[in-house]
Amino acid sequence: MSITINIYYTGKESGDAAAFAREMEERGIADRIRAEGGNLRYEYFTPYNDEKTVLLIDSWKNQQALDIHHASGMMSEISELRVKYDLRMRVERYVSDDSQAEDKKFIRE
């Protein structure tokens, strides 16, 4: 069972959330998170219809791996950047469901 968290970062001004994501990448924070044990995915995306928002898809092997990440020193670095860019967050949390047999007929690989 994996856990995926979608975090929508929204800034007051267009480009604030994108600048946050860019700084996360440039400072190597995102790469350090990707290297943590149990991290399955850590990627930023931008919606076509919302220039003030960036979506982070953040996936973990299990709750224990996520808890270790939340207890790490990187969280203070991330929090500082959230404040720097004055971002608001909307969070969605999903737990994997491996019973996708019926869905496979709709997926073109």
N, CA, C and O atoms as a printed pandas DataFrame, in Angstrom:
     atom_number atom_name residue_name chain_id  residue_number  x_coord  y_coord  z_coord
0              1         N          MET        A               1    0.837   -1.175    0.000
1              2        CA          MET        A               1    0.000    0.000    0.000
2              3         C          MET        A               1    0.886    1.244    0.000
3              4         O          MET        A               1    1.632    1.477    0.951
4              5         N          SER        A               2    0.806    2.031   -1.050
5              6        CA          SER        A               2    1.548    3.288   -1.101
6              7         C          SER        A               2    0.603    4.449   -0.813
7              8         O          SER        A               2   -0.619    4.324   -0.890
8              9         N          ILE        A               3    1.215    5.580   -0.481
9             10        CA          ILE        A               3    0.460    6.796   -0.173
10            11         C          ILE        A               3    0.888    7.875   -1.149
11            12         O          ILE        A               3    2.082    8.118   -1.324
12            13         N          THR        A               4   -0.069    8.518   -1.782
13            14        CA          THR        A               4    0.217    9.640   -2.673
14            15         C          THR        A               4   -0.482   10.872   -2.132
15            16         O          THR        A               4   -1.662   10.846   -1.780
16            17         N          ILE        A               5    0.284   11.953   -2.078
17            18        CA          ILE        A               5   -0.241   13.219   -1.589
18            19         C          ILE        A               5   -0.102   14.246   -2.708
19            20         O          ILE        A               5    0.996   14.491   -3.207
20            21         N          ASN        A               6   -1.204   14.828   -3.089
21            22        CA          ASN        A               6   -1.193   15.929   -4.047
22            23         C          ASN        A               6   -1.276   17.217   -3.253
23            24         O          ASN        A               6   -2.219   17.439   -2.494
24            25         N          ILE        A               7   -0.279   18.059   -3.439
25            26        CA          ILE        A               7   -0.275   19.352   -2.762
26            27         C          ILE        A               7   -0.358   20.438   -3.833
27            28         O          ILE        A               7    0.516   20.544   -4.694
28            29         N          TYR        A               8   -1.416   21.239   -3.768
29            30        CA          TYR        A               8   -1.582   22.364   -4.675
30            31         C          TYR        A               8   -1.070   23.603   -3.956
31            32         O          TYR        A               8   -1.691   24.079   -3.005
32            33         N          TYR        A               9    0.065   24.122   -4.412
33            34        CA          TYR        A               9    0.641   25.346   -3.853
34            35         C          TYR        A               9    0.124   26.517   -4.681
35            36         O          TYR        A               9    0.269   26.531   -5.903
36            37         N          THR        A              10   -0.476   27.497   -4.013
37            38        CA          THR        A              10   -0.994   28.663   -4.713
38            39         C          THR        A              10   -0.439   29.931   -4.090
39            40         O          THR        A              10   -0.481   30.119   -2.874
40            41         N          GLY        A              11    0.083   30.795   -4.952
41            42        CA          GLY        A              11    0.624   32.072   -4.509
42            43         C          GLY        A              11   -0.343   33.209   -4.767
43            44         O          GLY        A              11   -1.334   33.047   -5.480
44            45         N          LYS        A              12   -0.050   34.359   -4.181
45            46        CA          LYS        A              12   -0.885   35.543   -4.408
46            47         C          LYS        A              12   -0.706   36.083   -5.820
47            48         O          LYS        A              12   -1.651   36.564   -6.445
48            49         N          GLU        A              13    0.527   35.994   -6.306
49            50        CA          GLU        A              13    0.844   36.507   -7.633
50            51         C          GLU        A              13    1.167   35.359   -8.580
51            52         O          GLU        A              13    1.625   34.299   -8.153
52            53         N          SER        A              14    0.928   35.578   -9.857
53            54        CA          SER        A              14    1.296   34.608  -10.868
54            55         C          SER        A              14    2.806   34.374  -10.807
55            56         O          SER        A              14    3.578   35.333  -10.792
56            57         N          GLY        A              15    3.219   33.152  -10.773
57            58        CA          GLY        A              15    4.629   32.820  -10.771
58            59         C          GLY        A              15    5.227   32.544   -9.404
59            60         O          GLY        A              15    6.326   31.995   -9.321
60            61         N          ASP        A              16    4.537   32.908   -8.325
61            62        CA          ASP        A              16    5.082   32.671   -6.984
62            63         C          ASP        A              16    5.265   31.183   -6.705
63            64         O          ASP        A              16    6.317   30.769   -6.217
64            65         N          ALA        A              17    4.259   30.384   -7.007
65            66        CA          ALA        A              17    4.348   28.946   -6.749
66            67         C          ALA        A              17    5.397   28.301   -7.648
67            68         O          ALA        A              17    6.115   27.399   -7.218
68            69         N          ALA        A              18    5.487   28.758   -8.889
69            70        CA          ALA        A              18    6.501   28.226   -9.804
70            71         C          ALA        A              18    7.902   28.577   -9.307
71            72         O          ALA        A              18    8.819   27.764   -9.422
72            73         N          ALA        A              19    8.075   29.772   -8.758
73            74        CA          ALA        A              19    9.376   30.178   -8.214
74            75         C          ALA        A              19    9.741   29.303   -7.012
75            76         O          ALA        A              19   10.906   28.946   -6.835
76            77         N          PHE        A              20    8.757   28.961   -6.195
77            78        CA          PHE        A              20    8.976   28.050   -5.067
78            79         C          PHE        A              20    9.490   26.695   -5.569
79            80         O          PHE        A              20   10.499   26.186   -5.082
80            81         N          ALA        A              21    8.784   26.121   -6.546
81            82        CA          ALA        A              21    9.176   24.814   -7.081
82            83         C          ALA        A              21   10.573   24.883   -7.707
83            84         O          ALA        A              21   11.385   23.974   -7.533
84            85         N          ARG        A              22   10.839   25.952   -8.425
85            86        CA          ARG        A              22   12.155   26.123   -9.045
86            87         C          ARG        A              22   13.255   26.185   -7.980
87            88         O          ARG        A              22   14.315   25.580   -8.145
88            89         N          GLU        A              23   13.003   26.917   -6.887
89            90        CA          GLU        A              23   14.001   27.006   -5.816
90            91         C          GLU        A              23   14.173   25.669   -5.103
91            92         O          GLU        A              23   15.287   25.318   -4.713
92            93         N          MET        A              24   13.088   24.922   -4.926
93            94        CA          MET        A              24   13.196   23.576   -4.343
94            95         C          MET        A              24   14.129   22.704   -5.184
95            96         O          MET        A              24   14.934   21.946   -4.642
96            97         N          GLU        A              25   14.019   22.813   -6.498
97            98        CA          GLU        A              25   14.873   22.033   -7.395
98            99         C          GLU        A              25   16.306   22.564   -7.392
99           100         O          GLU        A              25   17.256   21.791   -7.265
100          101         N          GLU        A              26   16.462   23.869   -7.529
101          102        CA          GLU        A              26   17.796   24.468   -7.623
102          103         C          GLU        A              26   18.623   24.277   -6.355
103          104         O          GLU        A              26   19.837   24.088   -6.433
104          105         N          ARG        A              27   17.982   24.325   -5.194
105          106        CA          ARG        A              27   18.697   24.139   -3.926
106          107         C          ARG        A              27   18.954   22.668   -3.603
107          108         O          ARG        A              27   19.630   22.350   -2.624
108          109         N          GLY        A              28   18.418   21.782   -4.422
109          110        CA          GLY        A              28   18.646   20.353   -4.217
110          111         C          GLY        A              28   17.732   19.717   -3.180
111          112         O          GLY        A              28   17.887   18.539   -2.859
112          113         N          ILE        A              29   16.784   20.481   -2.653
113          114        CA          ILE        A              29   15.878   19.924   -1.638
114          115         C          ILE        A              29   15.029   18.813   -2.252
115          116         O          ILE        A              29   14.856   17.756   -1.645
116          117         N          ALA        A              30   14.504   19.045   -3.444
117          118        CA          ALA        A              30   13.670   18.037   -4.103
118          119         C          ALA        A              30   14.460   16.756   -4.348
119          120         O          ALA        A              30   13.943   15.659   -4.140
120          121         N          ASP        A              31   15.705   16.887   -4.786
121          122        CA          ASP        A              31   16.527   15.697   -5.013
122          123         C          ASP        A              31   16.813   14.949   -3.712
123          124         O          ASP        A              31   16.848   13.718   -3.698
124          125         N          ARG        A              32   17.016   15.677   -2.635
125          126        CA          ARG        A              32   17.242   15.017   -1.342
126          127         C          ARG        A              32   15.994   14.257   -0.902
127          128         O          ARG        A              32   16.097   13.173   -0.328
128          129         N          ILE        A              33   14.830   14.814   -1.165
129          130        CA          ILE        A              33   13.581   14.116   -0.828
130          131         C          ILE        A              33   13.447   12.864   -1.684
131          132         O          ILE        A              33   13.088   11.802   -1.177
132          133         N          ARG        A              34   13.733   12.981   -2.980
133          134        CA          ARG        A              34   13.657   11.820   -3.878
134          135         C          ARG        A              34   14.599   10.701   -3.441
135          136         O          ARG        A              34   14.330    9.525   -3.686
136          137         N          ALA        A              35   15.695   11.069   -2.800
137          138        CA          ALA        A              35   16.690   10.078   -2.356
138          139         C          ALA        A              35   16.339    9.433   -1.016
139          140         O          ALA        A              35   16.984    8.467   -0.608
140          141         N          GLU        A              36   15.329    9.953   -0.332
141          142        CA          GLU        A              36   14.939    9.388    0.964
142          143         C          GLU        A              36   14.377    7.981    0.776
143          144         O          GLU        A              36   13.715    7.686   -0.219
144          145         N          GLY        A              37   14.656    7.123    1.753
145          146        CA          GLY        A              37   14.106    5.772    1.734
146          147         C          GLY        A              37   12.594    5.807    1.723
147          148         O          GLY        A              37   11.977    6.481    2.547
148          149         N          GLY        A              38   12.001    5.090    0.800
149          150        CA          GLY        A              38   10.547    5.006    0.737
150          151         C          GLY        A              38    9.890    6.035   -0.169
151          152         O          GLY        A              38    8.683    5.957   -0.396
152          153         N          ASN        A              39   10.647    7.001   -0.696
153          154        CA          ASN        A              39   10.040    7.963   -1.617
154          155         C          ASN        A              39    9.905    7.319   -2.983
155          156         O          ASN        A              39   10.874    6.783   -3.522
156          157         N          LEU        A              40    8.705    7.371   -3.543
157          158        CA          LEU        A              40    8.427    6.767   -4.840
158          159         C          LEU        A              40    8.324    7.806   -5.954
159          160         O          LEU        A              40    8.594    7.510   -7.118
160          161         N          ARG        A              41    7.930    9.029   -5.584
161          162        CA          ARG        A              41    7.749   10.078   -6.597
162          163         C          ARG        A              41    7.709   11.428   -5.911
163          164         O          ARG        A              41    7.128   11.584   -4.837
164          165         N          TYR        A              42    8.341   12.402   -6.555
165          166        CA          TYR        A              42    8.316   13.776   -6.064
166          167         C          TYR        A              42    8.470   14.665   -7.288
167          168         O          TYR        A              42    9.587   14.932   -7.731
168          169         N          GLU        A              43    7.340   15.129   -7.840
169          170        CA          GLU        A              43    7.349   15.894   -9.084
170          171         C          GLU        A              43    6.376   17.059   -9.026
171          172         O          GLU        A              43    5.286   16.965   -8.462
172          173         N          TYR        A              44    6.808   18.160   -9.629
173          174        CA          TYR        A              44    5.980   19.358   -9.728
174          175         C          TYR        A              44    5.363   19.463  -11.118
175          176         O          TYR        A              44    5.987   19.105  -12.117
176          177         N          PHE        A              45    4.127   19.960  -11.168
177          178        CA          PHE        A              45    3.402   20.172  -12.417
178          179         C          PHE        A              45    2.678   21.510  -12.347
179          180         O          PHE        A              45    2.358   21.998  -11.264
180          181         N          THR        A              46    2.426   22.095  -13.509
181          182        CA          THR        A              46    1.674   23.355  -13.548
182          183         C          THR        A              46    0.376   23.148  -14.314
183          184         O          THR        A              46    0.396   22.635  -15.433
184          185         N          PRO        A              47   -0.746   23.537  -13.734
185          186        CA          PRO        A              47   -2.029   23.432  -14.438
186          187         C          PRO        A              47   -2.104   24.474  -15.569
187          188         O          PRO        A              47   -1.629   25.598  -15.408
188          189         N          TYR        A              48   -2.684   24.110  -16.677
189          190        CA          TYR        A              48   -2.842   25.038  -17.794
190          191         C          TYR        A              48   -3.747   26.219  -17.461
191          192         O          TYR        A              48   -3.552   27.318  -17.979
192          193         N          ASN        A              49   -4.726   25.995  -16.607
193          194        CA          ASN        A              49   -5.743   27.011  -16.364
194          195         C          ASN        A              49   -5.540   27.812  -15.081
195          196         O          ASN        A              49   -6.448   28.524  -14.651
196          197         N          ASP        A              50   -4.361   27.707  -14.463
197          198        CA          ASP        A              50   -4.143   28.421  -13.199
198          199         C          ASP        A              50   -2.658   28.770  -13.052
199          200         O          ASP        A              50   -1.860   27.945  -12.607
200          201         N          GLU        A              51   -2.303   29.989  -13.428
201          202        CA          GLU        A              51   -0.905   30.432  -13.407
202          203         C          GLU        A              51   -0.372   30.684  -12.003
203          204         O          GLU        A              51    0.830   30.886  -11.828
204          205         N          LYS        A              52   -1.238   30.675  -11.008
205          206        CA          LYS        A              52   -0.813   30.930   -9.626
206          207         C          LYS        A              52   -0.546   29.651   -8.845
207          208         O          LYS        A              52   -0.123   29.703   -7.690
208          209         N          THR        A              53   -0.794   28.494   -9.475
209          210        CA          THR        A              53   -0.732   27.222   -8.748
210          211         C          THR        A              53    0.274   26.262   -9.366
211          212         O          THR        A              53    0.453   26.217  -10.583
212          213         N          VAL        A              54    0.926   25.497   -8.499
213          214        CA          VAL        A              54    1.783   24.383   -8.890
214          215         C          VAL        A              54    1.315   23.168   -8.102
215          216         O          VAL        A              54    1.027   23.259   -6.909
216          217         N          LEU        A              55    1.243   22.031   -8.784
217          218        CA          LEU        A              55    0.858   20.775   -8.150
218          219         C          LEU        A              55    2.102   19.945   -7.869
219          220         O          LEU        A              55    2.926   19.725   -8.757
220          221         N          LEU        A              56    2.231   19.488   -6.636
221          222        CA          LEU        A              56    3.274   18.533   -6.263
222          223         C          LEU        A              56    2.615   17.173   -6.091
223          224         O          LEU        A              56    1.667   17.031   -5.319
224          225         N          ILE        A              57    3.118   16.171   -6.812
225          226        CA          ILE        A              57    2.696   14.787   -6.591
226          227         C          ILE        A              57    3.821   14.121   -5.813
227          228         O          ILE        A              57    4.946   14.004   -6.297
228          229         N          ASP        A              58    3.500   13.689   -4.608
229          230        CA          ASP        A              58    4.473   13.194   -3.639
230          231         C          ASP        A              58    4.006   11.813   -3.177
231          232         O          ASP        A              58    2.990   11.700   -2.490
232          233         N          SER        A              59    4.743   10.762   -3.551
233          234        CA          SER        A              59    4.324    9.389   -3.226
234          235         C          SER        A              59    5.355    8.696   -2.348
235          236         O          SER        A              59    6.562    8.885   -2.496
236          237         N          TRP        A              60    4.837    7.886   -1.427
237          238        CA          TRP        A              60    5.669    7.190   -0.439
238          239         C          TRP        A              60    5.264    5.726   -0.355
239          240         O          TRP        A              60    4.107    5.370   -0.575
240          241         N          LYS        A              61    6.232    4.893   -0.035
241          242        CA          LYS        A              61    6.003    3.448    0.076
242          243         C          LYS        A              61    4.973    3.121    1.145
243          244         O          LYS        A              61    4.139    2.236    0.958
244          245         N          ASN        A              62    5.030    3.844    2.280
245          246        CA          ASN        A              62    4.117    3.564    3.388
246          247         C          ASN        A              62    4.103    4.762    4.351
247          248         O          ASN        A              62    4.843    5.729    4.165
248          249         N          GLN        A              63    3.272    4.682    5.354
249          250        CA          GLN        A              63    3.146    5.777    6.325
250          251         C          GLN        A              63    4.435    5.989    7.109
251          252         O          GLN        A              63    4.783    7.124    7.432
252          253         N          GLN        A              64    5.144    4.909    7.416
253          254        CA          GLN        A              64    6.384    5.028    8.171
254          255         C          GLN        A              64    7.404    5.877    7.395
255          256         O          GLN        A              64    8.053    6.743    7.981
256          257         N          ALA        A              65    7.547    5.640    6.104
257          258        CA          ALA        A              65    8.487    6.429    5.291
258          259         C          ALA        A              65    8.069    7.897    5.267
259          260         O          ALA        A              65    8.916    8.787    5.333
260          261         N          LEU        A              66    6.780    8.146    5.172
261          262        CA          LEU        A              66    6.278    9.519    5.174
262          263         C          LEU        A              66    6.520   10.185    6.528
263          264         O          LEU        A              66    6.891   11.358    6.586
264          265         N          ASP        A              67    6.313    9.449    7.607
265          266        CA          ASP        A              67    6.559   10.001    8.951
266          267         C          ASP        A              67    8.034   10.368    9.141
267          268         O          ASP        A              67    8.347   11.398    9.737
268          269         N          ILE        A              68    8.926    9.536    8.641
269          270        CA          ILE        A              68   10.360    9.824    8.735
270          271         C          ILE        A              68   10.678   11.096    7.959
271          272         O          ILE        A              68   11.440   11.941    8.429
272          273         N          HIS        A              69   10.098   11.231    6.783
273          274        CA          HIS        A              69   10.291   12.455    5.986
274          275         C          HIS        A              69    9.789   13.680    6.747
275          276         O          HIS        A              69   10.474   14.701    6.804
276          277         N          HIS        A              70    8.601   13.581    7.328
277          278        CA          HIS        A              70    8.031   14.718    8.067
278          279         C          HIS        A              70    8.870   15.099    9.280
279          280         O          HIS        A              70    8.842   16.253    9.710
280          281         N          ALA        A              71    9.605   14.160    9.830
281          282        CA          ALA        A              71   10.459   14.431   10.995
282          283         C          ALA        A              71   11.848   14.937   10.593
283          284         O          ALA        A              71   12.650   15.297   11.455
284          285         N          SER        A              72   12.128   14.963    9.313
285          286        CA          SER        A              72   13.468   15.348    8.847
286          287         C          SER        A              72   13.658   16.869    8.897
287          288         O          SER        A              72   12.698   17.637    8.955
288          289         N          GLY        A              73   14.908   17.267    8.871
289          290        CA          GLY        A              73   15.249   18.685    8.856
290          291         C          GLY        A              73   14.820   19.406    7.591
291          292         O          GLY        A              73   14.719   20.633    7.569
292          293         N          MET        A              74   14.569   18.646    6.546
293          294        CA          MET        A              74   14.130   19.279    5.292
294          295         C          MET        A              74   12.794   19.986    5.435
295          296         O          MET        A              74   12.510   20.937    4.708
296          297         N          MET        A              75   11.974   19.524    6.370
297          298        CA          MET        A              75   10.660   20.143    6.530
298          299         C          MET        A              75   10.779   21.613    6.922
299          300         O          MET        A              75    9.954   22.427    6.506
300          301         N          SER        A              76   11.782   21.964    7.709
301          302        CA          SER        A              76   11.952   23.376    8.072
302          303         C          SER        A              76   12.398   24.187    6.856
303          304         O          SER        A              76   11.989   25.336    6.696
304          305         N          GLU        A              77   13.230   23.600    6.006
305          306        CA          GLU        A              77   13.634   24.285    4.775
306          307         C          GLU        A              77   12.425   24.523    3.871
307          308         O          GLU        A              77   12.262   25.606    3.310
308          309         N          ILE        A              78   11.588   23.509    3.738
309          310        CA          ILE        A              78   10.393   23.625    2.908
310          311         C          ILE        A              78    9.460   24.683    3.494
311          312         O          ILE        A              78    8.924   25.514    2.761
312          313         N          SER        A              79    9.269   24.655    4.796
313          314        CA          SER        A              79    8.391   25.641    5.456
314          315         C          SER        A              79    8.885   27.065    5.243
315          316         O          SER        A              79    8.089   27.972    5.003
316          317         N          GLU        A              80   10.192   27.262    5.331
317          318        CA          GLU        A              80   10.760   28.596    5.104
318          319         C          GLU        A              80   10.464   29.087    3.696
319          320         O          GLU        A              80   10.138   30.258    3.498
320          321         N          LEU        A              81   10.577   28.195    2.715
321          322        CA          LEU        A              81   10.281   28.587    1.338
322          323         C          LEU        A              81    8.794   28.857    1.131
323          324         O          LEU        A              81    8.428   29.751    0.368
324          325         N          ARG        A              82    7.947   28.102    1.795
325          326        CA          ARG        A              82    6.502   28.355    1.699
326          327         C          ARG        A              82    6.176   29.750    2.213
327          328         O          ARG        A              82    5.347   30.453    1.636
328          329         N          VAL        A              83    6.831   30.146    3.301
329          330        CA          VAL        A              83    6.626   31.485    3.861
330          331         C          VAL        A              83    7.219   32.528    2.934
331          332         O          VAL        A              83    6.586   33.551    2.672
332          333         N          LYS        A              84    8.418   32.289    2.436
333          334        CA          LYS        A              84    9.094   33.229    1.532
334          335         C          LYS        A              84    8.205   33.591    0.355
335          336         O          LYS        A              84    8.129   34.759   -0.025
336          337         N          TYR        A              85    7.525   32.596   -0.235
337          338        CA          TYR        A              85    6.676   32.825   -1.398
338          339         C          TYR        A              85    5.208   33.022   -1.029
339          340         O          TYR        A              85    4.355   33.149   -1.907
340          341         N          ASP        A              86    4.914   33.048    0.278
341          342        CA          ASP        A              86    3.563   33.279    0.794
342          343         C          ASP        A              86    2.535   32.357    0.136
343          344         O          ASP        A              86    1.522   32.812   -0.395
344          345         N          LEU        A              87    2.817   31.063    0.181
345          346        CA          LEU        A              87    1.974   30.079   -0.489
346          347         C          LEU        A              87    0.893   29.531    0.434
347          348         O          LEU        A              87    1.093   29.374    1.638
348          349         N          ARG        A              88   -0.237   29.250   -0.160
349          350        CA          ARG        A              88   -1.322   28.535    0.504
350          351         C          ARG        A              88   -1.344   27.136   -0.088
351          352         O          ARG        A              88   -0.880   26.921   -1.207
352          353         N          MET        A              89   -1.884   26.187    0.664
353          354        CA          MET        A              89   -1.856   24.797    0.230
354          355         C          MET        A              89   -3.249   24.171    0.308
355          356         O          MET        A              89   -4.025   24.430    1.228
356          357         N          ARG        A              90   -3.530   23.341   -0.692
357          358        CA          ARG        A              90   -4.693   22.461   -0.659
358          359         C          ARG        A              90   -4.132   21.056   -0.831
359          360         O          ARG        A              90   -3.346   20.817   -1.747
360          361         N          VAL        A              91   -4.522   20.122    0.035
361          362        CA          VAL        A              91   -3.902   18.801    0.063
362          363         C          VAL        A              91   -4.951   17.714   -0.143
363          364         O          VAL        A              91   -6.032   17.739    0.444
364          365         N          GLU        A              92   -4.593   16.763   -0.997
365          366        CA          GLU        A              92   -5.398   15.560   -1.215
366          367         C          GLU        A              92   -4.508   14.363   -0.910
367          368         O          GLU        A              92   -3.338   14.340   -1.293
368          369         N          ARG        A              93   -5.053   13.383   -0.232
369          370        CA          ARG        A              93   -4.274   12.198    0.152
370          371         C          ARG        A              93   -4.974   10.957   -0.392
371          372         O          ARG        A              93   -6.186   10.794   -0.252
372          373         N          TYR        A              94   -4.173   10.077   -1.024
373          374        CA          TYR        A              94   -4.700    8.857   -1.630
374          375         C          TYR        A              94   -3.885    7.661   -1.174
375          376         O          TYR        A              94   -2.665    7.745   -1.034
376          377         N          VAL        A              95   -4.567    6.544   -0.942
377          378        CA          VAL        A              95   -3.915    5.282   -0.625
378          379         C          VAL        A              95   -4.119    4.373   -1.825
379          380         O          VAL        A              95   -5.216    4.314   -2.380
380          381         N          SER        A              96   -3.068    3.663   -2.232
381          382        CA          SER        A              96   -3.135    2.855   -3.449
382          383         C          SER        A              96   -4.170    1.746   -3.333
383          384         O          SER        A              96   -4.443    1.217   -2.255
384          385         N          ASP        A              97   -4.729    1.420   -4.483
385          386        CA          ASP        A              97   -5.674    0.318   -4.621
386          387         C          ASP        A              97   -5.157   -0.536   -5.767
387          388         O          ASP        A              97   -5.191   -0.114   -6.923
388          389         N          ASP        A              98   -4.686   -1.718   -5.456
389          390        CA          ASP        A              98   -4.063   -2.562   -6.469
390          391         C          ASP        A              98   -5.071   -3.357   -7.309
391          392         O          ASP        A              98   -4.670   -4.129   -8.179
392          393         N          SER        A              99   -6.343   -3.182   -7.064
393          394        CA          SER        A              99   -7.349   -3.933   -7.819
394          395         C          SER        A              99   -7.770   -3.142   -9.059
395          396         O          SER        A              99   -8.881   -2.617   -9.119
396          397         N          GLN        A             100   -6.885   -3.063  -10.034
397          398        CA          GLN        A             100   -7.120   -2.260  -11.233
398          399         C          GLN        A             100   -7.485   -3.100  -12.461
399          400         O          GLN        A             100   -7.457   -2.589  -13.580
400          401         N          ALA        A             101   -7.818   -4.343  -12.276
401          402        CA          ALA        A             101   -8.056   -5.236  -13.404
402          403         C          ALA        A             101   -9.094   -4.674  -14.378
403          404         O          ALA        A             101   -8.880   -4.705  -15.590
404          405         N          GLU        A             102  -10.187   -4.171  -13.875
405          406        CA          GLU        A             102  -11.243   -3.640  -14.734
406          407         C          GLU        A             102  -10.815   -2.354  -15.442
407          408         O          GLU        A             102  -11.247   -2.090  -16.564
408          409         N          ASP        A             103   -9.977   -1.562  -14.797
409          410        CA          ASP        A             103   -9.532   -0.299  -15.384
410          411         C          ASP        A             103   -8.550   -0.504  -16.531
411          412         O          ASP        A             103   -8.455    0.343  -17.420
412          413         N          LYS        A             104   -7.827   -1.602  -16.525
413          414        CA          LYS        A             104   -6.778   -1.834  -17.522
414          415         C          LYS        A             104   -7.305   -1.799  -18.953
415          416         O          LYS        A             104   -6.568   -1.424  -19.864
416          417         N          LYS        A             105   -8.546   -2.175  -19.170
417          418        CA          LYS        A             105   -9.073   -2.175  -20.534
418          419         C          LYS        A             105   -9.237   -0.767  -21.108
419          420         O          LYS        A             105   -9.428   -0.607  -22.313
420          421         N          PHE        A             106   -9.162    0.255  -20.248
421          422        CA          PHE        A             106   -9.273    1.634  -20.702
422          423         C          PHE        A             106   -7.923    2.332  -20.835
423          424         O          PHE        A             106   -7.861    3.496  -21.231
424          425         N          ILE        A             107   -6.845    1.628  -20.508
425          426        CA          ILE        A             107   -5.513    2.220  -20.492
426          427         C          ILE        A             107   -4.734    1.762  -21.714
427          428         O          ILE        A             107   -4.591    0.564  -21.962
428          429         N          ARG        A             108   -4.238    2.716  -22.465
429          430        CA          ARG        A             108   -3.393    2.419  -23.631
430          431         C          ARG        A             108   -1.944    2.585  -23.212
431          432         O          ARG        A             108   -1.517    3.689  -22.871
432          433         N          GLU        A             109   -1.195    1.516  -23.234
433          434        CA          GLU        A             109    0.217    1.580  -22.815
434          435         C          GLU        A             109    1.140    1.550  -24.010
435          436         O          GLU        A             109    2.360    1.596  -23.849
